[in-house]
Short mmCIF file of C-alpha atoms in Angstrom, two decimals:
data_model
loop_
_atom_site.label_atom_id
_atom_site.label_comp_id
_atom_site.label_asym_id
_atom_site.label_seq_id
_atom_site.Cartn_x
_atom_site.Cartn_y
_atom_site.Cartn_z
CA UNK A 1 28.71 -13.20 9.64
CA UNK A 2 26.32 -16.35 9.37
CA UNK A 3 24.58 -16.77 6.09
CA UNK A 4 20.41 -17.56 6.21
CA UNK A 5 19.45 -18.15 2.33
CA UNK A 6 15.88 -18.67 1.25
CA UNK A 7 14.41 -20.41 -1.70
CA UNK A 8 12.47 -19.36 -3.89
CA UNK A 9 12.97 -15.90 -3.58
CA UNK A 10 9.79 -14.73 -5.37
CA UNK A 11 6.89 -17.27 -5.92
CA UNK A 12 3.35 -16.42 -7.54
CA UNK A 13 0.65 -19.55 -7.08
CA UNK A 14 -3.11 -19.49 -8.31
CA UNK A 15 -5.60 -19.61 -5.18
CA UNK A 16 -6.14 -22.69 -3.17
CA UNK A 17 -2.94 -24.37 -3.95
CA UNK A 18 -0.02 -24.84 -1.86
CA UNK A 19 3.51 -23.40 -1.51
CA UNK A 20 6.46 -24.33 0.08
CA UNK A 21 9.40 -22.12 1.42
CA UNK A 22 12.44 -23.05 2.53
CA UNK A 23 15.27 -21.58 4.74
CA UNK A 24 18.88 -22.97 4.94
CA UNK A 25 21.59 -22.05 7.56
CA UNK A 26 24.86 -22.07 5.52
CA UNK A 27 27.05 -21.72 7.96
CA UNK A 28 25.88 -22.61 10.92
CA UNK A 29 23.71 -24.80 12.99
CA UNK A 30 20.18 -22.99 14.01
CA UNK A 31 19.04 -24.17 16.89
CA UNK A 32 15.93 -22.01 16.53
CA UNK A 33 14.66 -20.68 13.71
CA UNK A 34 11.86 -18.04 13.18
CA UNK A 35 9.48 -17.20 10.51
CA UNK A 36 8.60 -13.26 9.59
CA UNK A 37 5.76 -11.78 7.51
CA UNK A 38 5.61 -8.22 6.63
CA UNK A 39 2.85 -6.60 4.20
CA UNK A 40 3.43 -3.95 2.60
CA UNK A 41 4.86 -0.95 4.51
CA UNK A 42 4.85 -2.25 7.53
CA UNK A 43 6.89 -3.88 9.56
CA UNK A 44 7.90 -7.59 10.85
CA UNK A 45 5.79 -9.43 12.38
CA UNK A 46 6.71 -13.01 14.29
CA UNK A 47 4.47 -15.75 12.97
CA UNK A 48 6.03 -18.85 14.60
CA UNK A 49 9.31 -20.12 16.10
CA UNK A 50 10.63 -23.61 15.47
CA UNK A 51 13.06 -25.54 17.18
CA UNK A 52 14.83 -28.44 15.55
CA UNK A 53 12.75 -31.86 15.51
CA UNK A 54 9.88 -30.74 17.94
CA UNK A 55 6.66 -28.69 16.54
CA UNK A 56 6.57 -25.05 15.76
CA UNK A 57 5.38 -22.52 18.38
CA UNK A 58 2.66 -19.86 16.89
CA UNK A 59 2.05 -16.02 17.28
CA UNK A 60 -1.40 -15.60 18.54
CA UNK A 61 -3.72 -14.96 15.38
CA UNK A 62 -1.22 -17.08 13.46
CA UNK A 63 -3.24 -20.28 11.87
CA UNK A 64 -1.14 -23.43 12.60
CA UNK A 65 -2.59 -25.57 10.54
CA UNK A 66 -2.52 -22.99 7.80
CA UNK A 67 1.00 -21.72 7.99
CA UNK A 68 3.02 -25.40 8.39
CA UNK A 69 6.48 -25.44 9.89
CA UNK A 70 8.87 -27.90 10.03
CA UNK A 71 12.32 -28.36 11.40
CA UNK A 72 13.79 -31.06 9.98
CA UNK A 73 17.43 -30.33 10.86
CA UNK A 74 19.51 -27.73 12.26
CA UNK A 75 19.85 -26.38 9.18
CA UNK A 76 16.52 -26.37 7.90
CA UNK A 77 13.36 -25.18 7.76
CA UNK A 78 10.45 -24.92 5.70
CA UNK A 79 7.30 -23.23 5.74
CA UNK A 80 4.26 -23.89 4.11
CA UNK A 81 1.12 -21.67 3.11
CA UNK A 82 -1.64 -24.21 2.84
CA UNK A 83 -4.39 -23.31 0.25
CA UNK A 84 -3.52 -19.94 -0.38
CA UNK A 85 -5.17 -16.52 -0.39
CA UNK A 86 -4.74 -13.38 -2.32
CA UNK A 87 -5.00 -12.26 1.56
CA UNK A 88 -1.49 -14.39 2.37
CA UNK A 89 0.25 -12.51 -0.69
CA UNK A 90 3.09 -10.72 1.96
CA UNK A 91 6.87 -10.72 2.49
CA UNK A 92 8.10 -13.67 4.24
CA UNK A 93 11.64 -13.79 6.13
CA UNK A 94 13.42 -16.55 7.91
CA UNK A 95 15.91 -16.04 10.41
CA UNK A 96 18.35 -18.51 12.03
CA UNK A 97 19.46 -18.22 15.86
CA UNK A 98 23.23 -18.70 16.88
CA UNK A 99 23.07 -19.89 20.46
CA UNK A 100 20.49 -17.28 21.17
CA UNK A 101 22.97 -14.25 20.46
CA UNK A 102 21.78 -12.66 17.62
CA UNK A 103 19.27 -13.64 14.57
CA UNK A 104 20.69 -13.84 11.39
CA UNK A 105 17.85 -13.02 8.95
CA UNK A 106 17.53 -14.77 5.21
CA UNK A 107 17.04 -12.55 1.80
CA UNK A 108 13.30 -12.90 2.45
CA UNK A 109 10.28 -14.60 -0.33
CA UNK A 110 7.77 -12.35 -1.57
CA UNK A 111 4.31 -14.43 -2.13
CA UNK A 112 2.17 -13.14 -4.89
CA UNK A 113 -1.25 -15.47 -4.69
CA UNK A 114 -3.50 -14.69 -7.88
CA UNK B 1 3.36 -6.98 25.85
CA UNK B 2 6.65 -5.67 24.31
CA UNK B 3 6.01 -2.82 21.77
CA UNK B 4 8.42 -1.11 19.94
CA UNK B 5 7.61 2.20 18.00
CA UNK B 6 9.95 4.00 15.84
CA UNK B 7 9.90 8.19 15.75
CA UNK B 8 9.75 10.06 13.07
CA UNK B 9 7.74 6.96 10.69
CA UNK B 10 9.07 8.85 7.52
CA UNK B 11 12.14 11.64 7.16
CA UNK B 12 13.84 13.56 4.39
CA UNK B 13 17.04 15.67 4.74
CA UNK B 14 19.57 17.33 2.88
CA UNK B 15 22.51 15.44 1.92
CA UNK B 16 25.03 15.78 4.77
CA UNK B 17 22.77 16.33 7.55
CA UNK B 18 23.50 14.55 10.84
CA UNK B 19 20.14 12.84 11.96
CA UNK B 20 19.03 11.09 14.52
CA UNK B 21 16.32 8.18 14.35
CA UNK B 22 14.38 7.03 17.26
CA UNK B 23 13.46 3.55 19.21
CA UNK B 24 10.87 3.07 21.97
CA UNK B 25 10.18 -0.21 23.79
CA UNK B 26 7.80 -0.62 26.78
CA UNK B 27 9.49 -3.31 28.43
CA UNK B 28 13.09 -2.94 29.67
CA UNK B 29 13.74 -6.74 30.30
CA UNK B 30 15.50 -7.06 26.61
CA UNK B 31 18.22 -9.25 25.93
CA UNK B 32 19.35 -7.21 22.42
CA UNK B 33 18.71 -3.99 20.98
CA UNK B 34 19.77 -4.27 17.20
CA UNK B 35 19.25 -1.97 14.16
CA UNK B 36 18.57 -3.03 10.68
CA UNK B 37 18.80 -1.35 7.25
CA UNK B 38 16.18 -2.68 4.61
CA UNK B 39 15.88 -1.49 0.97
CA UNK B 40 12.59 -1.57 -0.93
CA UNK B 41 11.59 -4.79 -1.47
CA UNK B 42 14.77 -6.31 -0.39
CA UNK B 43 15.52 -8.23 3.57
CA UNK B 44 16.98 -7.04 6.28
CA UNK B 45 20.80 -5.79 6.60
CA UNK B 46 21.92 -5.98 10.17
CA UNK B 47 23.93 -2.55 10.92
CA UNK B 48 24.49 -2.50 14.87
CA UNK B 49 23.33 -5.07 17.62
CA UNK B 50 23.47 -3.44 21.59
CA UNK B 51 23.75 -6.01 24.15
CA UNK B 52 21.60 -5.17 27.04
CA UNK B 53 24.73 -4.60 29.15
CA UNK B 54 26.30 -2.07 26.52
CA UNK B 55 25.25 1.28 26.22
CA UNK B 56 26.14 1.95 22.67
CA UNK B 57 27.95 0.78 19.24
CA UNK B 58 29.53 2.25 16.51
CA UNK B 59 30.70 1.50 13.26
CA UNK B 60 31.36 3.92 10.51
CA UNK B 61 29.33 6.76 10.29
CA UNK B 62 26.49 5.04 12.23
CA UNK B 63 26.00 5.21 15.81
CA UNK B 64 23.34 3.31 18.27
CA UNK B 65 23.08 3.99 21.43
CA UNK B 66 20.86 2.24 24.69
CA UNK B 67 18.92 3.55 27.85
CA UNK B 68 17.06 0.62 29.03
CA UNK B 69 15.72 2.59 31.82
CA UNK B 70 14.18 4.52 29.78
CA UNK B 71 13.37 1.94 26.73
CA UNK B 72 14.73 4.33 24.50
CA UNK B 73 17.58 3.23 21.63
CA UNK B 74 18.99 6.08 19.30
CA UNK B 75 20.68 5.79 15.90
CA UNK B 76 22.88 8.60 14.82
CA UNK B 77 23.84 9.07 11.37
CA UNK B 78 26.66 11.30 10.42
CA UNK B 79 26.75 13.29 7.34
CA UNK B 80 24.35 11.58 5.26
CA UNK B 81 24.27 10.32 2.07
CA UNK B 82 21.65 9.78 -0.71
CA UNK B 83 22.89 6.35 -0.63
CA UNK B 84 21.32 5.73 3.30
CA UNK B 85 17.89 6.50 1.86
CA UNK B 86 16.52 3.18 3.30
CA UNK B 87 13.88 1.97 5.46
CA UNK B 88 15.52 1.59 9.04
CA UNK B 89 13.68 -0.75 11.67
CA UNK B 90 14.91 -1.47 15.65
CA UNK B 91 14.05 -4.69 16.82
CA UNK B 92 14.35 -5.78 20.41
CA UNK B 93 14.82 -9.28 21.94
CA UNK B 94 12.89 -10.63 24.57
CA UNK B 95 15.29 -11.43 27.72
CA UNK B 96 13.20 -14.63 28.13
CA UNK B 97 12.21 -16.25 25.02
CA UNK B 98 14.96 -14.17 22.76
CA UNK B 99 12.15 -13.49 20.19
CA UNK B 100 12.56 -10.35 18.18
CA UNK B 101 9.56 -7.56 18.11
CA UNK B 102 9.66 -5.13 15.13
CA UNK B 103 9.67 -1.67 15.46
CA UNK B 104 6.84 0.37 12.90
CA UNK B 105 10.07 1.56 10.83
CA UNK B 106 11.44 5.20 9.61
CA UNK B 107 11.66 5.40 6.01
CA UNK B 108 14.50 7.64 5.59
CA UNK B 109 15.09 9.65 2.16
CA UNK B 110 18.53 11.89 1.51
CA UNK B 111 18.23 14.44 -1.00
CA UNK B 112 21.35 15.01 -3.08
#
């Protein structure tokens, strides 16, 4: 199956600063990618979908210009939690879409904002 | 709005039990109906995907069937094993904009 890595994998960041996540399609070329959050014990929920080399499209509720996408390439994407809350401390998963089949889903970052 | 919901939210069972876990969606224009395993703390592990022109999948002991008519998905799994204890989550893809909505999740515990 097609491989979605993420990096870093765990992060912890003081308040107010800035983090950046990134998610790589190994094997394949993701036209679309999308960007998960999940707190604890509950489930996904979509914050944004990017498509290569145009701007992200946001959930409703989902701050653009707090939560920064880009697509660089069609293997790329990165996400960005502008100055950071104890409140954006959550799960965050990537996934990559193979011509609109099927999402393949990356190991996921868990944000831990102190 | 699509919703998905996820019956029973938590189960626990005797090792080799048969059980069945349950998916709900409210709108029957889906493109995919795909199950995913996830441990604690871990991502996602894809375990069956439905196209919305199938009716069900199988591989292993596991089991997913599709009713769009009814918005209902079922996963059966057979003789269970301490080693399924998982959280189990549907997801189902919009027909349109092939976006993904969440179910709420059944945390799933097998006693040995």
């Amino acid at each position: 199956g097609a491989v979605v890595s993420q990096h870093p994998s765990w992060v912890i960041c003081k308040s107010g600063t800035s983090v950046k996540i990134e998610c790589r399609s190994l094997d394949f070329q993701a036209t679309t990618m999308f960007w998960y959050r999940q707190f604890p014990k509950q489930s996904l929920m979509l914050m944004a979908t990017s498509n290569e080399g145009s701007k992200a499209t946001y959930e409703q509720g989902v701050e653009k210009d707090k939560f920064l996408i880009n697509h660089a390439s069609l293997t790329l994407s990165t996400l960005t939690v502008t100055s950071a809350h104890p409140e954006d401390s959550s799960f965050y998963i990537c996934s990559g879409d193979l011509d609109s089949y099927e999402q393949y889903f990356g190991p996921g970052t868990r944000l831990t904002v102190t | 709005k699509q919703e998905v919901t996820q019956i029973p939210a938590a189960l626990s069972v005797p090792e080799g039990e048969n059980l069945v876990l349950n998916c709900s969606f409210t709108d029957s224009a889906i493109y995919n109906l795909q199950w995913f395993r996830q441990d604690p703390g871990k991502g996602l592990t894809s375990l069956l995907l439905i196209q919305s022109s199938q009716r069900e999948q199988t591989s292993g002991r596991l089991n997913a069937s599709l009713d769009k008519s009814s918005g209902r998905s079922t996963l059966y799994i057979a003789a269970s094993q301490p080693g399924d204890s998982a959280t189990y989550l549907c997801a189902a893809s919009d027909s349109g904009t092939y976006k993904y909505i969440f179910g709420t999740g059944t945390r799933l515990k097998v006693l040995a």
